[in-house]
């Protein structure tokens, strides 16, 4: 998909910098703000009852381009948005010196749930029309209310637990399994069973001799996980009022976007999503869809490479025994 | 003129010496005993008035000269070059070994010269001010300058020395050729103010002799940056002719005088001229009759100083070095660029090496102020520019300033906060101390470690640690590795030795680290000086210190809590959930580019280029036009017409039927105004291709 603006827009980069974050007027450690990850973590173990977070921001716009361009009445605003709550708050910024704009963004805790996005927009008058969007931050910030480290949460949470213990009652039915995948909530979790004899020792082993078995096992776990994630994600796809499927956002959308190109390679992501939703709602069982899902999960889990390595190692050790 | 009250005796003694007269000669002339003259000079007695008049006449001074202690004017006519004769053993020096220890570029020169000025700071409550002036001379001004330098006397020596096959000789002959061909000469003047100046006697121990007469004599102690006496060699190495003129205002009087002490020194290789062999070095001054005609420094008049372009800006003590014929940085290109390039090089070198010395606190003045100026024939080419540490090194300067103002914090919460922690250096005892008194042991020095977030706009590379000691000159810059993902970029500064404080332990660390520096003063490592001076274990202590400083930075930079993730990291790699990076060659048709505009009747007119993956079967797709919305999939609009331009055909129901085997195709479309959800002018248009369902 390509976009067209019916008026001239900024070509140069617009960028937002977060200079400080305060929870109820008490600053948080600067290491909770990561410019490279474009993430702010607002969760501090000992301060869970805060009400407002104030972010001091500075936006940079390509000043030379703005000065020489056709835009007038240029203003700059920071926009806070959360998909889950659909809250959208706009904060106008004030010009400082040389092409930068500063201001404060106030985040009220009771209006947000988990992760809000913060982006900057440049607005001006072009061709006699006021308030036109002429530039925006290509890479919005994530303000994570629940994270304690400012890293983008793009992974499956992995924990070792004892499946048979009383604390993990929900895992009791799976107590004989080596692992289990939980896809409920904002972050999928992979539980690894501590009680499964030898599993922890094998995965934690640093011995070179164990490496090939380890890799094969990891691929196996990963393939299971991806399959589960995909099924769960597809189920969560909603359709809009015209019957078009909507991307579900979060890890579910990322899962689909990672796997769909391997499931239906000759479809664009939008077309592929539509196709899958259609096939699943038909009565024919989805055709070869499930085969394709397993293929895509194997690609993500690098099964081919890791199984190949294992087989070669096995052959090697067999030869050694023959001698 | 600043002049100390001086006894008649000391004055008389000096007048006799400068004229090369003995006490006996004066005694004979005045018809008095030698003992009487000796008594006058030692101050035990004073001559009667008529004797004083006779003395003045004998010395060729005006009447009353002895009362105001005026001097025999050092007549400019007496000034000349003295060339040291060759060694009797036939030894030849074909260059100055000390000069070879450094690269002869402006960066090194600025660093070494400024370091020397910092070491010679006179009033420790005020900064030493260093001024670099580039001055290009041509035409008449060049002629007058060379005349004052007695260039004619030198010329034959230059030609003779340039003949030799040494490196110095080649540089020299190149310099002479450039002077001839270009008819211009670039002078670099380095002034310091509020510095000690070249004090001390002509030949005996002192600053003057250390700089003018000796090699490898550093005459330094305490927090001095330099300790090898090598730095001054860079002054001579920077001159194509090995020629440096010096003008000093002294902080403590010599011969009762402070102002306008001048001398020139020339470092040539061994050469032979008119059957006479010369060792190389030569001095411009007045002949010293007591030293067989050696040139000694002279107290110049203002006019001479001006003609040598050595006039100082104020009466404050300090020295002006004039490097005659400084190496041209860019041999090619026009001279306008040359001065600019050299000017920028000097500013950059001063900012890179001395930013911390130039930082001031609320109640602590900077140690150094530095400026650079460029002139051509006394006309300004680039006005005097003060090197501002906050402009060149914003985040690091902020860190040092916060330390000076005691404004550091324990935790970084804002992008301009500075955290201060300490790094311990265990200074081992010196070997002598251990022998001398038992029990003299290791002392622990607390170096100051400052860490601050790097400025976004700064062009410095982030995540680095800069180390320095007493004079706050940058000794080294180290990369801090092994940082956690997402840690904000930072700059760190380590203030060690007397940069951290003034305790005995700080002083001990200062000495220790100075011993650990190589001649370039750019590292703390195992040196011969270190192993020779300190007890066993010195190298280990230094290694520990080097590791501890990096660990100290990491401790501060690392996020305070990290969740232990015991699951194998290889599994994390397989379960990464970030959105995939865009596929550069997708296996489905994509819009490669689109252009278009809104026509006067309000319709979008677009032209789109489609990229097609290879496939035997034809692709059939439907072009879609949507009006973008802030969230969601956009609002559909319809086409009033779609036309194929190349690589495709348009079917009756408006689908695109791409030619089999084609890799690109172009189509045009015009939107149906009536179907627009809003006026075209007020919305972003999106063009896309979707799979064409067979419409039944």
mmCIF file of C-alpha atoms in Angstrom, chain A residues 45-187:
data_model
loop_
_atom_site.group_PDB
_atom_site.id
_atom_site.type_symbol
_atom_site.label_atom_id
_atom_site.label_comp_id
_atom_site.label_asym_id
_atom_site.label_seq_id
_atom_site.Cartn_x
_atom_site.Cartn_y
_atom_site.Cartn_z
ATOM 1 C CA UNK A 45 8.111 -2.279 42.292
ATOM 2 C CA UNK A 46 7.881 0.007 45.278
ATOM 3 C CA UNK A 47 5.696 2.662 43.739
ATOM 4 C CA UNK A 48 2.614 1.059 42.333
ATOM 5 C CA UNK A 49 0.041 3.575 43.493
ATOM 6 C CA UNK A 50 0.946 6.555 41.340
ATOM 7 C CA UNK A 51 -1.764 8.552 39.627
ATOM 8 C CA UNK A 52 -0.174 10.643 36.908
ATOM 9 C CA UNK A 53 2.988 10.337 34.907
ATOM 10 C CA UNK A 54 4.470 13.468 33.372
ATOM 11 C CA UNK A 55 6.864 13.123 30.454
ATOM 12 C CA UNK A 56 9.040 16.035 29.438
ATOM 13 C CA UNK A 57 9.446 15.872 25.701
ATOM 14 C CA UNK A 58 11.276 17.695 22.974
ATOM 15 C CA UNK A 59 10.378 17.375 19.312
ATOM 16 C CA UNK A 60 12.786 18.144 16.510
ATOM 17 C CA UNK A 61 11.578 19.154 13.075
ATOM 18 C CA UNK A 62 13.582 19.840 9.918
ATOM 19 C CA UNK A 63 13.700 23.607 10.408
ATOM 20 C CA UNK A 64 15.372 24.543 7.147
ATOM 21 C CA UNK A 65 12.791 22.618 5.183
ATOM 22 C CA UNK A 66 9.976 24.187 7.186
ATOM 23 C CA UNK A 67 11.353 27.693 6.685
ATOM 24 C CA UNK A 68 11.693 27.315 2.953
ATOM 25 C CA UNK A 69 8.456 25.394 2.396
ATOM 26 C CA UNK A 70 4.874 26.493 1.674
ATOM 27 C CA UNK A 71 3.636 25.858 5.214
ATOM 28 C CA UNK A 72 2.427 28.559 7.595
ATOM 29 C CA UNK A 73 1.035 28.561 11.153
ATOM 30 C CA UNK A 74 3.087 25.521 11.920
ATOM 31 C CA UNK A 75 2.489 23.917 15.302
ATOM 32 C CA UNK A 76 3.680 20.747 16.869
ATOM 33 C CA UNK A 77 1.777 18.378 19.122
ATOM 34 C CA UNK A 78 2.495 15.201 21.013
ATOM 35 C CA UNK A 79 -0.205 12.574 20.828
ATOM 36 C CA UNK A 80 -0.710 9.856 23.383
ATOM 37 C CA UNK A 81 -2.719 6.871 22.234
ATOM 38 C CA UNK A 82 -3.581 3.483 23.582
ATOM 39 C CA UNK A 83 -5.121 0.866 21.385
ATOM 40 C CA UNK A 84 -6.723 -1.120 24.194
ATOM 41 C CA UNK A 85 -8.559 1.785 25.759
ATOM 42 C CA UNK A 86 -8.789 3.849 22.559
ATOM 43 C CA UNK A 87 -7.766 6.921 24.535
ATOM 44 C CA UNK A 88 -6.223 9.639 22.426
ATOM 45 C CA UNK A 89 -4.815 12.754 24.107
ATOM 46 C CA UNK A 90 -3.149 15.652 22.340
ATOM 47 C CA UNK A 91 -0.624 17.985 23.978
ATOM 48 C CA UNK A 92 0.469 21.063 22.117
ATOM 49 C CA UNK A 93 4.145 21.870 22.366
ATOM 50 C CA UNK A 94 5.804 25.269 22.515
ATOM 51 C CA UNK A 95 8.615 26.297 20.183
ATOM 52 C CA UNK A 96 12.001 26.559 21.853
ATOM 53 C CA UNK A 97 15.012 27.445 19.732
ATOM 54 C CA UNK A 98 16.172 26.291 16.334
ATOM 55 C CA UNK A 99 13.527 23.909 15.192
ATOM 56 C CA UNK A 100 12.731 22.204 18.446
ATOM 57 C CA UNK A 101 9.478 22.174 20.381
ATOM 58 C CA UNK A 102 9.110 21.297 24.037
ATOM 59 C CA UNK A 103 6.287 20.428 26.371
ATOM 60 C CA UNK A 104 4.882 18.049 28.907
ATOM 61 C CA UNK A 105 2.790 15.000 28.245
ATOM 62 C CA UNK A 106 0.532 14.003 31.115
ATOM 63 C CA UNK A 107 -0.562 10.399 31.343
ATOM 64 C CA UNK A 108 -3.427 9.701 33.746
ATOM 65 C CA UNK A 109 -3.180 6.224 34.992
ATOM 66 C CA UNK A 110 -6.868 5.506 35.169
ATOM 67 C CA UNK A 111 -7.224 6.185 31.450
ATOM 68 C CA UNK A 112 -4.658 3.591 30.455
ATOM 69 C CA UNK A 113 -4.224 -0.107 30.841
ATOM 70 C CA UNK A 114 -0.905 -1.341 29.583
ATOM 71 C CA UNK A 115 1.045 0.196 26.757
ATOM 72 C CA UNK A 116 0.419 3.630 25.308
ATOM 73 C CA UNK A 117 2.046 5.035 22.220
ATOM 74 C CA UNK A 118 3.449 8.533 22.049
ATOM 75 C CA UNK A 119 4.096 10.221 18.722
ATOM 76 C CA UNK A 120 4.598 13.740 17.485
ATOM 77 C CA UNK A 121 2.680 15.427 14.712
ATOM 78 C CA UNK A 122 3.474 18.624 12.855
ATOM 79 C CA UNK A 123 0.462 20.557 11.669
ATOM 80 C CA UNK A 124 0.264 23.669 9.514
ATOM 81 C CA UNK A 125 -1.667 25.664 6.952
ATOM 82 C CA UNK A 126 -1.107 24.583 3.348
ATOM 83 C CA UNK A 127 -2.945 25.869 0.312
ATOM 84 C CA UNK A 128 -5.324 27.889 2.416
ATOM 85 C CA UNK A 129 -6.435 24.945 4.530
ATOM 86 C CA UNK A 130 -5.627 25.068 8.258
ATOM 87 C CA UNK A 131 -4.629 22.245 10.522
ATOM 88 C CA UNK A 132 -3.152 19.863 8.013
ATOM 89 C CA UNK A 133 -0.863 17.073 9.081
ATOM 90 C CA UNK A 134 2.454 17.793 7.415
ATOM 91 C CA UNK A 135 4.808 15.529 9.269
ATOM 92 C CA UNK A 136 4.946 12.876 11.917
ATOM 93 C CA UNK A 137 7.275 10.743 13.922
ATOM 94 C CA UNK A 138 7.806 7.507 11.984
ATOM 95 C CA UNK A 139 8.718 5.561 15.040
ATOM 96 C CA UNK A 140 6.426 6.235 17.990
ATOM 97 C CA UNK A 141 7.472 5.732 21.606
ATOM 98 C CA UNK A 142 5.948 3.034 23.755
ATOM 99 C CA UNK A 143 5.031 4.051 27.290
ATOM 100 C CA UNK A 144 4.772 0.809 29.184
ATOM 101 C CA UNK A 145 2.900 1.092 32.467
ATOM 102 C CA UNK A 146 3.643 -2.449 33.507
ATOM 103 C CA UNK A 147 7.269 -2.930 32.477
ATOM 104 C CA UNK A 148 10.194 -2.323 34.753
ATOM 105 C CA UNK A 149 12.812 -2.333 32.013
ATOM 106 C CA UNK A 150 12.512 -0.200 28.893
ATOM 107 C CA UNK A 151 12.812 -2.978 26.346
ATOM 108 C CA UNK A 152 10.180 -3.625 23.739
ATOM 109 C CA UNK A 153 8.220 -6.707 24.730
ATOM 110 C CA UNK A 154 8.624 -8.779 21.649
ATOM 111 C CA UNK A 155 9.037 -12.248 22.822
ATOM 112 C CA UNK A 156 7.374 -15.062 24.568
ATOM 113 C CA UNK A 157 7.741 -15.018 28.325
ATOM 114 C CA UNK A 158 9.507 -18.135 29.494
ATOM 115 C CA UNK A 159 9.371 -19.493 33.012
ATOM 116 C CA UNK A 160 10.459 -22.642 34.739
ATOM 117 C CA UNK A 161 7.758 -23.878 37.114
ATOM 118 C CA UNK A 162 6.812 -27.043 38.891
ATOM 119 C CA UNK A 163 3.661 -28.202 37.095
ATOM 120 C CA UNK A 164 2.617 -30.383 40.046
ATOM 121 C CA UNK A 165 2.827 -27.768 42.752
ATOM 122 C CA UNK A 166 -0.305 -26.336 44.319
ATOM 123 C CA UNK A 167 0.623 -22.756 43.361
ATOM 124 C CA UNK A 168 0.279 -23.602 39.711
ATOM 125 C CA UNK A 169 -3.056 -25.295 39.843
ATOM 126 C CA UNK A 170 -3.802 -24.293 36.261
ATOM 127 C CA UNK A 171 -0.875 -26.399 35.103
ATOM 128 C CA UNK A 172 -1.833 -29.469 37.084
ATOM 129 C CA UNK A 173 -3.640 -31.128 34.156
ATOM 130 C CA UNK A 174 -0.369 -30.956 32.191
ATOM 131 C CA UNK A 175 1.922 -32.195 34.962
ATOM 132 C CA UNK A 176 3.302 -35.034 32.842
ATOM 133 C CA UNK A 177 4.149 -32.683 29.949
ATOM 134 C CA UNK A 178 7.591 -31.159 29.516
ATOM 135 C CA UNK A 179 6.144 -27.778 28.547
ATOM 136 C CA UNK A 180 2.892 -25.868 28.072
ATOM 137 C CA UNK A 181 1.937 -22.686 26.242
ATOM 138 C CA UNK A 182 -0.501 -20.151 27.695
ATOM 139 C CA UNK A 183 -1.855 -17.706 25.123
ATOM 140 C CA UNK A 184 -4.280 -15.781 27.297
ATOM 141 C CA UNK A 185 -3.541 -12.160 28.094
ATOM 142 C CA UNK A 186 -1.190 -9.522 26.778
ATOM 143 C CA UNK A 187 1.884 -11.639 26.759
#
